[in-house]
């Protein structure tokens, strides 16, 4: 289990080619420079929720074998996910992409409805569901507790034939 919580990387951060065999939590982490997770393999659930990428974020050809969550994550410059593979579920609810976002060639494996609810990762990762609710409220200026944690209920995925598939999961909600 790897956990970076509220950490700040002031310069380049490179994890290229690394393998995370356990749960990888990079929650509310700030990357001020270039951040590379190119060709990284995440064997278990992965969370980058509440993070900020001020420099380019590179996830090209990364493999997310199970859940991958980027809830409320800010991508200030380019976000590269080309050729990435997302396993059981991918969540980008309320993520913001301020620069180019490249998902060309990415594969979103179809998640069967009900097979892995969005909360599986959040609830199992040391009670992070409450932290995500706080993040939502902070971003919306809310008072906490009201309404569902997430608004989305769809994930765009590959059907295997190259055509998009819309299934259960989370939605990418903001690209600006």
Short mmCIF file of N, CA and C in Angstrom, two decimals:
data_model
loop_
_atom_site.label_atom_id
_atom_site.label_comp_id
_atom_site.label_asym_id
_atom_site.label_seq_id
_atom_site.Cartn_x
_atom_site.Cartn_y
_atom_site.Cartn_z
N UNK A 1 0.85 -1.17 0.00
CA UNK A 1 0.00 0.00 0.00
C UNK A 1 0.90 1.24 0.00
N UNK A 2 0.75 2.07 -1.01
CA UNK A 2 1.54 3.29 -1.14
C UNK A 2 0.63 4.48 -0.94
N UNK A 3 1.04 5.41 -0.08
CA UNK A 3 0.17 6.55 0.21
C UNK A 3 0.98 7.85 0.25
N UNK A 4 0.60 8.76 -0.64
CA UNK A 4 1.08 10.14 -0.60
C UNK A 4 -0.17 10.97 -0.34
N UNK A 5 -0.29 11.60 0.80
CA UNK A 5 -1.48 12.38 1.12
C UNK A 5 -1.06 13.82 1.38
N UNK A 6 -1.61 14.74 0.61
CA UNK A 6 -1.33 16.16 0.72
C UNK A 6 0.16 16.48 0.54
N UNK A 7 0.85 15.65 -0.25
CA UNK A 7 2.26 15.89 -0.56
C UNK A 7 2.37 16.92 -1.67
N UNK A 8 3.52 17.59 -1.74
CA UNK A 8 3.79 18.55 -2.81
C UNK A 8 5.12 18.21 -3.45
N UNK A 9 5.11 18.04 -4.78
CA UNK A 9 6.32 17.83 -5.55
C UNK A 9 6.64 19.17 -6.20
N UNK A 10 7.76 19.78 -5.84
CA UNK A 10 8.10 21.12 -6.30
C UNK A 10 8.77 21.14 -7.67
N UNK A 11 9.24 20.02 -8.14
CA UNK A 11 9.94 19.94 -9.42
C UNK A 11 9.41 18.73 -10.17
N UNK A 12 10.14 18.24 -11.13
CA UNK A 12 9.74 17.07 -11.90
C UNK A 12 9.57 15.86 -10.97
N UNK A 13 8.52 15.10 -11.21
CA UNK A 13 8.28 13.85 -10.48
C UNK A 13 8.12 12.75 -11.53
N UNK A 14 9.01 11.79 -11.53
CA UNK A 14 8.96 10.72 -12.51
C UNK A 14 8.81 9.37 -11.83
N UNK A 15 7.74 8.69 -12.20
CA UNK A 15 7.48 7.33 -11.74
C UNK A 15 7.48 6.38 -12.95
N UNK A 16 8.03 6.82 -14.08
CA UNK A 16 7.98 6.07 -15.33
C UNK A 16 8.37 4.61 -15.15
N UNK A 17 7.51 3.73 -15.66
CA UNK A 17 7.78 2.30 -15.64
C UNK A 17 7.64 1.63 -14.29
N UNK A 18 7.26 2.36 -13.26
CA UNK A 18 7.11 1.77 -11.92
C UNK A 18 5.92 0.80 -11.88
N UNK A 19 5.95 -0.09 -10.91
CA UNK A 19 4.84 -1.02 -10.68
C UNK A 19 4.39 -0.82 -9.24
N UNK A 20 3.12 -0.50 -9.06
CA UNK A 20 2.51 -0.40 -7.74
C UNK A 20 1.70 -1.67 -7.55
N UNK A 21 2.20 -2.61 -6.75
CA UNK A 21 1.52 -3.90 -6.60
C UNK A 21 0.37 -3.84 -5.62
N UNK A 22 0.35 -2.86 -4.74
CA UNK A 22 -0.75 -2.69 -3.79
C UNK A 22 -1.54 -1.43 -4.11
N UNK A 23 -2.43 -1.10 -3.25
CA UNK A 23 -3.23 0.12 -3.38
C UNK A 23 -2.31 1.32 -3.49
N UNK A 24 -2.59 2.24 -4.41
CA UNK A 24 -1.78 3.45 -4.58
C UNK A 24 -2.68 4.66 -4.38
N UNK A 25 -2.44 5.39 -3.29
CA UNK A 25 -3.23 6.58 -2.98
C UNK A 25 -2.34 7.81 -3.11
N UNK A 26 -2.67 8.68 -4.04
CA UNK A 26 -1.98 9.95 -4.20
C UNK A 26 -3.07 11.01 -4.08
N UNK A 27 -3.58 11.19 -2.88
CA UNK A 27 -4.76 12.01 -2.64
C UNK A 27 -4.37 13.43 -2.24
N UNK A 28 -4.99 14.39 -2.91
CA UNK A 28 -4.75 15.81 -2.66
C UNK A 28 -3.26 16.15 -2.81
N UNK A 29 -2.61 15.51 -3.78
CA UNK A 29 -1.19 15.74 -4.04
C UNK A 29 -1.06 16.85 -5.07
N UNK A 30 -0.06 17.72 -4.89
CA UNK A 30 0.20 18.81 -5.81
C UNK A 30 1.51 18.55 -6.53
N UNK A 31 1.45 18.57 -7.85
CA UNK A 31 2.63 18.44 -8.70
C UNK A 31 2.86 19.80 -9.34
N UNK A 32 3.89 20.52 -8.92
CA UNK A 32 4.14 21.86 -9.46
C UNK A 32 4.89 21.82 -10.79
N UNK A 33 5.61 20.74 -11.06
CA UNK A 33 6.32 20.57 -12.32
C UNK A 33 5.74 19.42 -13.11
N UNK A 34 6.47 18.98 -14.09
CA UNK A 34 6.09 17.84 -14.92
C UNK A 34 5.95 16.59 -14.06
N UNK A 35 4.87 15.83 -14.28
CA UNK A 35 4.64 14.59 -13.54
C UNK A 35 4.47 13.45 -14.54
N UNK A 36 5.35 12.46 -14.46
CA UNK A 36 5.28 11.34 -15.40
C UNK A 36 4.94 10.04 -14.70
N UNK A 37 3.85 9.45 -15.16
CA UNK A 37 3.42 8.13 -14.75
C UNK A 37 3.33 7.25 -16.01
N UNK A 38 4.10 7.62 -17.03
CA UNK A 38 4.09 6.88 -18.29
C UNK A 38 4.52 5.44 -18.05
N UNK A 39 3.81 4.53 -18.67
CA UNK A 39 4.10 3.09 -18.60
C UNK A 39 4.08 2.53 -17.18
N UNK A 40 3.43 3.21 -16.26
CA UNK A 40 3.30 2.69 -14.89
C UNK A 40 2.18 1.66 -14.86
N UNK A 41 2.36 0.65 -14.05
CA UNK A 41 1.32 -0.36 -13.87
C UNK A 41 0.81 -0.27 -12.44
N UNK A 42 -0.48 0.01 -12.31
CA UNK A 42 -1.16 0.06 -11.02
C UNK A 42 -1.96 -1.24 -10.90
N UNK A 43 -1.50 -2.17 -10.06
CA UNK A 43 -2.12 -3.49 -9.94
C UNK A 43 -3.43 -3.47 -9.17
N UNK A 44 -3.56 -2.56 -8.22
CA UNK A 44 -4.76 -2.47 -7.38
C UNK A 44 -5.42 -1.11 -7.61
N UNK A 45 -6.37 -0.75 -6.77
CA UNK A 45 -7.04 0.54 -6.89
C UNK A 45 -6.06 1.70 -6.83
N UNK A 46 -6.39 2.75 -7.55
CA UNK A 46 -5.53 3.92 -7.64
C UNK A 46 -6.38 5.17 -7.46
N UNK A 47 -5.92 6.10 -6.63
CA UNK A 47 -6.64 7.35 -6.44
C UNK A 47 -5.73 8.55 -6.53
N UNK A 48 -6.06 9.47 -7.43
CA UNK A 48 -5.38 10.75 -7.55
C UNK A 48 -6.35 11.87 -7.18
N UNK A 49 -7.43 11.55 -6.51
CA UNK A 49 -8.51 12.50 -6.25
C UNK A 49 -8.05 13.72 -5.48
N UNK A 50 -8.59 14.87 -5.90
CA UNK A 50 -8.29 16.13 -5.24
C UNK A 50 -6.92 16.67 -5.56
N UNK A 51 -6.22 16.05 -6.49
CA UNK A 51 -4.87 16.47 -6.84
C UNK A 51 -4.84 17.64 -7.80
N UNK A 52 -3.66 18.24 -7.91
CA UNK A 52 -3.44 19.34 -8.85
C UNK A 52 -2.15 19.08 -9.61
N UNK A 53 -2.26 19.11 -10.93
CA UNK A 53 -1.11 18.99 -11.81
C UNK A 53 -0.90 20.35 -12.45
N UNK A 54 0.09 21.10 -11.99
CA UNK A 54 0.36 22.43 -12.53
C UNK A 54 1.19 22.35 -13.80
N UNK A 55 2.04 21.34 -13.92
CA UNK A 55 2.80 21.08 -15.14
C UNK A 55 2.08 19.99 -15.92
N UNK A 56 2.67 19.57 -17.02
CA UNK A 56 2.08 18.49 -17.81
C UNK A 56 2.00 17.21 -16.98
N UNK A 57 0.92 16.45 -17.20
CA UNK A 57 0.72 15.16 -16.52
C UNK A 57 0.74 14.08 -17.59
N UNK A 58 1.65 13.13 -17.45
CA UNK A 58 1.84 12.10 -18.47
C UNK A 58 1.49 10.72 -17.92
N UNK A 59 0.38 10.16 -18.41
CA UNK A 59 -0.06 8.82 -18.05
C UNK A 59 -0.08 7.94 -19.30
N UNK A 60 0.70 8.30 -20.32
CA UNK A 60 0.72 7.55 -21.57
C UNK A 60 1.09 6.09 -21.30
N UNK A 61 0.28 5.19 -21.87
CA UNK A 61 0.49 3.74 -21.77
C UNK A 61 0.49 3.21 -20.34
N UNK A 62 -0.05 3.97 -19.41
CA UNK A 62 -0.20 3.47 -18.03
C UNK A 62 -1.30 2.41 -18.01
N UNK A 63 -1.17 1.47 -17.10
CA UNK A 63 -2.18 0.42 -16.94
C UNK A 63 -2.77 0.54 -15.55
N UNK A 64 -4.08 0.75 -15.50
CA UNK A 64 -4.83 0.81 -14.25
C UNK A 64 -5.64 -0.49 -14.20
N UNK A 65 -5.09 -1.53 -13.58
CA UNK A 65 -5.69 -2.86 -13.62
C UNK A 65 -7.06 -2.91 -12.94
N UNK A 66 -7.27 -2.07 -11.95
CA UNK A 66 -8.55 -2.08 -11.23
C UNK A 66 -9.15 -0.69 -11.29
N UNK A 67 -9.58 -0.13 -10.17
CA UNK A 67 -10.21 1.18 -10.15
C UNK A 67 -9.17 2.29 -10.29
N UNK A 68 -9.55 3.36 -11.00
CA UNK A 68 -8.69 4.54 -11.13
C UNK A 68 -9.57 5.77 -10.95
N UNK A 69 -9.28 6.57 -9.93
CA UNK A 69 -10.10 7.74 -9.64
C UNK A 69 -9.29 9.02 -9.68
N UNK A 70 -9.82 9.98 -10.43
CA UNK A 70 -9.25 11.32 -10.57
C UNK A 70 -10.35 12.33 -10.23
N UNK A 71 -11.10 12.07 -9.17
CA UNK A 71 -12.23 12.91 -8.79
C UNK A 71 -11.73 14.27 -8.33
N UNK A 72 -12.33 15.34 -8.84
CA UNK A 72 -12.00 16.72 -8.45
C UNK A 72 -10.54 17.08 -8.74
N UNK A 73 -9.92 16.38 -9.66
CA UNK A 73 -8.51 16.63 -9.98
C UNK A 73 -8.40 17.76 -11.00
N UNK A 74 -7.40 18.61 -10.80
CA UNK A 74 -7.16 19.76 -11.68
C UNK A 74 -5.94 19.46 -12.56
N UNK A 75 -6.14 19.52 -13.87
CA UNK A 75 -5.04 19.38 -14.82
C UNK A 75 -4.86 20.76 -15.44
N UNK A 76 -3.84 21.50 -15.01
CA UNK A 76 -3.63 22.89 -15.43
C UNK A 76 -3.00 23.00 -16.81
N UNK A 77 -2.23 22.00 -17.22
CA UNK A 77 -1.61 22.00 -18.54
C UNK A 77 -2.01 20.72 -19.26
N UNK A 78 -1.19 20.23 -20.13
CA UNK A 78 -1.50 19.05 -20.92
C UNK A 78 -1.66 17.82 -20.04
N UNK A 79 -2.66 16.99 -20.36
CA UNK A 79 -2.88 15.71 -19.70
C UNK A 79 -2.81 14.63 -20.78
N UNK A 80 -1.83 13.75 -20.67
CA UNK A 80 -1.63 12.70 -21.67
C UNK A 80 -2.05 11.35 -21.10
N UNK A 81 -3.08 10.76 -21.72
CA UNK A 81 -3.54 9.42 -21.35
C UNK A 81 -3.55 8.51 -22.57
N UNK A 82 -2.85 8.90 -23.66
CA UNK A 82 -2.92 8.09 -24.86
C UNK A 82 -2.35 6.70 -24.60
N UNK A 83 -3.12 5.71 -25.10
CA UNK A 83 -2.72 4.33 -24.93
C UNK A 83 -2.89 3.76 -23.53
N UNK A 84 -3.44 4.54 -22.62
CA UNK A 84 -3.66 4.04 -21.25
C UNK A 84 -4.77 2.98 -21.26
N UNK A 85 -4.71 2.09 -20.29
CA UNK A 85 -5.75 1.05 -20.17
C UNK A 85 -6.36 1.14 -18.78
N UNK A 86 -7.68 1.31 -18.76
CA UNK A 86 -8.42 1.42 -17.51
C UNK A 86 -9.20 0.13 -17.30
N UNK A 87 -9.02 -0.50 -16.14
CA UNK A 87 -9.64 -1.79 -15.83
C UNK A 87 -11.07 -1.69 -15.40
N UNK A 88 -11.36 -2.06 -14.16
CA UNK A 88 -12.73 -2.21 -13.68
C UNK A 88 -13.55 -0.94 -13.72
N UNK A 89 -12.97 0.20 -13.40
CA UNK A 89 -13.73 1.45 -13.47
C UNK A 89 -12.76 2.63 -13.49
N UNK A 90 -13.23 3.71 -14.10
CA UNK A 90 -12.44 4.94 -14.18
C UNK A 90 -13.35 6.09 -13.79
N UNK A 91 -12.90 6.93 -12.88
CA UNK A 91 -13.71 8.06 -12.42
C UNK A 91 -12.99 9.37 -12.60
N UNK A 92 -13.62 10.26 -13.36
CA UNK A 92 -13.09 11.60 -13.59
C UNK A 92 -14.14 12.65 -13.21
N UNK A 93 -15.05 12.31 -12.32
CA UNK A 93 -16.12 13.24 -11.95
C UNK A 93 -15.53 14.55 -11.43
N UNK A 94 -15.98 15.63 -11.99
CA UNK A 94 -15.60 16.99 -11.62
C UNK A 94 -14.11 17.27 -11.77
N UNK A 95 -13.43 16.45 -12.57
CA UNK A 95 -12.05 16.76 -12.95
C UNK A 95 -12.09 17.93 -13.93
N UNK A 96 -11.05 18.74 -13.91
CA UNK A 96 -10.98 19.88 -14.82
C UNK A 96 -9.71 19.81 -15.64
N UNK A 97 -9.87 19.92 -16.96
CA UNK A 97 -8.76 19.89 -17.89
C UNK A 97 -8.64 21.28 -18.50
N UNK A 98 -7.63 22.04 -18.10
CA UNK A 98 -7.45 23.41 -18.57
C UNK A 98 -6.57 23.48 -19.81
N UNK A 99 -5.83 22.44 -20.09
CA UNK A 99 -4.99 22.36 -21.29
C UNK A 99 -5.47 21.20 -22.14
N UNK A 100 -4.69 20.82 -23.16
CA UNK A 100 -5.09 19.69 -24.00
C UNK A 100 -5.17 18.40 -23.19
N UNK A 101 -6.17 17.59 -23.48
CA UNK A 101 -6.33 16.28 -22.84
C UNK A 101 -6.36 15.24 -23.95
N UNK A 102 -5.38 14.35 -23.96
CA UNK A 102 -5.24 13.36 -25.02
C UNK A 102 -5.51 11.96 -24.49
N UNK A 103 -6.65 11.39 -24.91
CA UNK A 103 -7.03 10.04 -24.53
C UNK A 103 -6.99 9.12 -25.76
N UNK A 104 -6.31 9.54 -26.83
CA UNK A 104 -6.29 8.73 -28.05
C UNK A 104 -5.69 7.36 -27.77
N UNK A 105 -6.36 6.34 -28.27
CA UNK A 105 -5.90 4.97 -28.09
C UNK A 105 -6.10 4.40 -26.70
N UNK A 106 -6.70 5.17 -25.79
CA UNK A 106 -6.97 4.66 -24.44
C UNK A 106 -8.07 3.61 -24.50
N UNK A 107 -8.00 2.63 -23.62
CA UNK A 107 -9.00 1.56 -23.57
C UNK A 107 -9.66 1.62 -22.21
N UNK A 108 -11.00 1.71 -22.24
CA UNK A 108 -11.79 1.68 -21.01
C UNK A 108 -12.54 0.36 -21.04
N UNK A 109 -12.07 -0.59 -20.24
CA UNK A 109 -12.67 -1.92 -20.23
C UNK A 109 -14.08 -1.81 -19.69
N UNK A 110 -15.00 -2.46 -20.35
CA UNK A 110 -16.41 -2.38 -19.97
C UNK A 110 -16.62 -2.92 -18.57
N UNK A 111 -17.27 -2.13 -17.75
CA UNK A 111 -17.59 -2.54 -16.40
C UNK A 111 -19.05 -3.00 -16.37
N UNK A 112 -19.27 -4.19 -15.92
CA UNK A 112 -20.64 -4.69 -15.83
C UNK A 112 -21.40 -3.90 -14.78
N UNK A 113 -22.63 -3.47 -15.07
CA UNK A 113 -23.41 -2.74 -14.07
C UNK A 113 -23.50 -3.50 -12.77
N UNK A 114 -23.16 -2.83 -11.68
CA UNK A 114 -23.25 -3.42 -10.36
C UNK A 114 -22.04 -4.24 -9.96
N UNK A 115 -21.09 -4.47 -10.88
CA UNK A 115 -19.97 -5.35 -10.53
C UNK A 115 -19.00 -4.68 -9.57
N UNK A 116 -18.66 -3.43 -9.78
CA UNK A 116 -17.76 -2.70 -8.89
C UNK A 116 -18.33 -1.31 -8.71
N UNK A 117 -19.11 -1.08 -7.67
CA UNK A 117 -19.66 0.26 -7.48
C UNK A 117 -18.54 1.27 -7.28
N UNK A 118 -18.81 2.53 -7.64
CA UNK A 118 -17.77 3.56 -7.57
C UNK A 118 -17.16 3.66 -6.19
N UNK A 119 -17.91 3.37 -5.15
CA UNK A 119 -17.43 3.55 -3.79
C UNK A 119 -16.51 2.46 -3.29
N UNK A 120 -16.30 1.40 -4.06
CA UNK A 120 -15.45 0.31 -3.61
C UNK A 120 -14.07 0.82 -3.21
N UNK A 121 -13.46 1.62 -4.08
CA UNK A 121 -12.13 2.15 -3.77
C UNK A 121 -12.20 3.14 -2.62
N UNK A 122 -13.08 4.10 -2.71
CA UNK A 122 -13.13 5.17 -1.70
C UNK A 122 -13.41 4.61 -0.32
N UNK A 123 -14.34 3.68 -0.23
CA UNK A 123 -14.72 3.15 1.07
C UNK A 123 -13.63 2.25 1.64
N UNK A 124 -12.90 1.56 0.76
CA UNK A 124 -11.88 0.64 1.26
C UNK A 124 -10.57 1.34 1.55
N UNK A 125 -10.37 2.53 1.04
CA UNK A 125 -9.09 3.22 1.18
C UNK A 125 -9.10 4.14 2.39
N UNK A 126 -9.09 3.55 3.54
CA UNK A 126 -8.97 4.27 4.81
C UNK A 126 -10.02 5.37 4.98
N UNK A 127 -11.24 5.07 4.57
CA UNK A 127 -12.33 6.02 4.81
C UNK A 127 -12.24 7.29 3.98
N UNK A 128 -11.67 7.21 2.77
CA UNK A 128 -11.50 8.42 1.97
C UNK A 128 -12.82 8.96 1.42
N UNK A 129 -13.91 8.23 1.51
CA UNK A 129 -15.18 8.72 1.00
C UNK A 129 -15.57 10.05 1.67
N UNK A 130 -15.34 10.15 2.95
CA UNK A 130 -15.63 11.41 3.65
C UNK A 130 -14.75 12.54 3.18
N UNK A 131 -13.48 12.24 2.92
CA UNK A 131 -12.55 13.26 2.40
C UNK A 131 -13.01 13.73 1.02
N UNK A 132 -13.51 12.80 0.19
CA UNK A 132 -13.98 13.20 -1.13
C UNK A 132 -15.22 14.08 -1.03
N UNK A 133 -16.07 13.80 -0.06
CA UNK A 133 -17.24 14.66 0.15
C UNK A 133 -16.81 16.07 0.55
N UNK A 134 -15.78 16.16 1.39
CA UNK A 134 -15.25 17.47 1.77
C UNK A 134 -14.69 18.21 0.57
N UNK A 135 -13.99 17.48 -0.31
CA UNK A 135 -13.46 18.10 -1.52
C UNK A 135 -14.58 18.63 -2.40
N UNK A 136 -15.63 17.84 -2.56
CA UNK A 136 -16.78 18.27 -3.36
C UNK A 136 -17.34 19.56 -2.81
N UNK A 137 -17.52 19.60 -1.51
CA UNK A 137 -18.11 20.79 -0.89
C UNK A 137 -17.19 21.99 -1.03
N UNK A 138 -15.90 21.78 -0.89
CA UNK A 138 -14.94 22.87 -1.04
C UNK A 138 -15.00 23.44 -2.46
N UNK A 139 -15.08 22.56 -3.46
CA UNK A 139 -15.12 23.01 -4.84
C UNK A 139 -16.44 23.66 -5.19
N UNK A 140 -17.51 23.25 -4.56
CA UNK A 140 -18.84 23.80 -4.85
C UNK A 140 -19.24 24.89 -3.87
N UNK A 141 -18.46 25.11 -2.83
CA UNK A 141 -18.82 26.09 -1.82
C UNK A 141 -19.97 25.64 -0.95
N UNK A 142 -20.15 24.32 -0.84
CA UNK A 142 -21.28 23.76 -0.10
C UNK A 142 -21.02 23.69 1.40
N UNK A 143 -22.01 23.21 2.08
CA UNK A 143 -21.92 23.12 3.54
C UNK A 143 -21.68 21.71 4.03
N UNK A 144 -21.63 20.75 3.11
CA UNK A 144 -21.32 19.37 3.52
C UNK A 144 -22.55 18.53 3.73
N UNK A 145 -22.45 17.30 3.30
CA UNK A 145 -23.49 16.32 3.59
C UNK A 145 -24.68 16.29 2.67
N UNK A 146 -24.97 17.35 1.96
CA UNK A 146 -26.18 17.38 1.14
C UNK A 146 -25.93 16.78 -0.23
N UNK A 147 -26.87 15.97 -0.71
CA UNK A 147 -26.80 15.47 -2.07
C UNK A 147 -25.82 14.32 -2.22
N UNK A 148 -25.86 13.70 -3.40
CA UNK A 148 -24.96 12.59 -3.66
C UNK A 148 -23.52 13.08 -3.80
N UNK A 149 -22.58 12.21 -3.51
CA UNK A 149 -21.18 12.58 -3.64
C UNK A 149 -20.83 12.87 -5.09
N UNK A 150 -21.37 12.08 -6.00
CA UNK A 150 -21.06 12.25 -7.41
C UNK A 150 -22.32 12.48 -8.22
N UNK A 151 -22.20 13.30 -9.25
CA UNK A 151 -23.33 13.58 -10.10
C UNK A 151 -23.42 12.61 -11.26
N UNK A 152 -22.27 12.14 -11.76
CA UNK A 152 -22.25 11.34 -12.97
C UNK A 152 -22.65 9.91 -12.72
N UNK A 153 -23.07 9.24 -13.80
CA UNK A 153 -23.39 7.84 -13.69
C UNK A 153 -23.10 7.11 -15.00
N UNK A 154 -22.05 7.57 -15.72
CA UNK A 154 -21.69 6.91 -16.96
C UNK A 154 -20.18 6.91 -17.12
N UNK A 155 -19.70 5.88 -17.77
CA UNK A 155 -18.30 5.82 -18.16
C UNK A 155 -18.26 5.52 -19.64
N UNK A 156 -17.50 6.29 -20.38
CA UNK A 156 -17.33 6.00 -21.79
C UNK A 156 -16.24 4.96 -21.90
N UNK A 157 -16.51 3.89 -22.61
CA UNK A 157 -15.56 2.79 -22.69
C UNK A 157 -15.51 2.22 -24.09
N UNK A 158 -14.51 1.41 -24.34
CA UNK A 158 -14.39 0.74 -25.63
C UNK A 158 -15.26 -0.51 -25.60
N UNK A 159 -15.98 -0.74 -26.68
CA UNK A 159 -16.81 -1.94 -26.75
C UNK A 159 -16.04 -3.12 -27.30
N UNK A 160 -14.76 -2.89 -27.62
CA UNK A 160 -13.96 -3.95 -28.23
C UNK A 160 -13.99 -3.86 -29.74
N UNK A 161 -15.01 -3.21 -30.29
CA UNK A 161 -15.11 -3.06 -31.74
C UNK A 161 -14.62 -1.69 -32.18
N UNK A 162 -14.09 -0.92 -31.23
CA UNK A 162 -13.63 0.42 -31.56
C UNK A 162 -14.70 1.47 -31.40
N UNK A 163 -15.93 1.03 -31.17
CA UNK A 163 -17.03 1.97 -30.98
C UNK A 163 -17.17 2.28 -29.50
N UNK A 164 -17.58 3.50 -29.16
CA UNK A 164 -17.72 3.82 -27.73
C UNK A 164 -18.87 3.06 -27.09
N UNK A 165 -18.69 2.77 -25.84
CA UNK A 165 -19.72 2.11 -25.04
C UNK A 165 -20.00 3.00 -23.85
N UNK A 166 -21.25 3.16 -23.52
CA UNK A 166 -21.60 3.93 -22.33
C UNK A 166 -22.18 2.95 -21.32
N UNK A 167 -21.53 2.88 -20.15
CA UNK A 167 -21.97 1.96 -19.12
C UNK A 167 -22.04 2.65 -17.78
N UNK A 168 -22.21 1.88 -16.73
CA UNK A 168 -22.31 2.48 -15.41
C UNK A 168 -20.92 2.89 -14.93
N UNK A 169 -20.88 3.81 -14.01
CA UNK A 169 -19.61 4.29 -13.48
C UNK A 169 -19.69 5.78 -13.26
N UNK A 170 -18.65 6.50 -13.61
CA UNK A 170 -18.59 7.93 -13.38
C UNK A 170 -18.40 8.67 -14.68
N UNK A 171 -18.74 9.94 -14.68
CA UNK A 171 -18.63 10.74 -15.88
C UNK A 171 -17.54 11.76 -15.79
N UNK A 172 -16.91 12.03 -16.92
CA UNK A 172 -15.99 13.14 -17.04
C UNK A 172 -16.90 14.37 -17.18
N UNK A 173 -16.79 15.31 -16.27
CA UNK A 173 -17.79 16.36 -16.24
C UNK A 173 -17.33 17.72 -16.72
N UNK A 174 -16.05 18.04 -16.69
CA UNK A 174 -15.62 19.38 -17.08
C UNK A 174 -14.35 19.34 -17.89
N UNK A 175 -14.41 19.88 -19.10
CA UNK A 175 -13.21 20.11 -19.88
C UNK A 175 -13.29 21.56 -20.32
N UNK A 176 -12.30 22.37 -19.91
CA UNK A 176 -12.33 23.78 -20.32
C UNK A 176 -11.02 24.17 -20.94
#
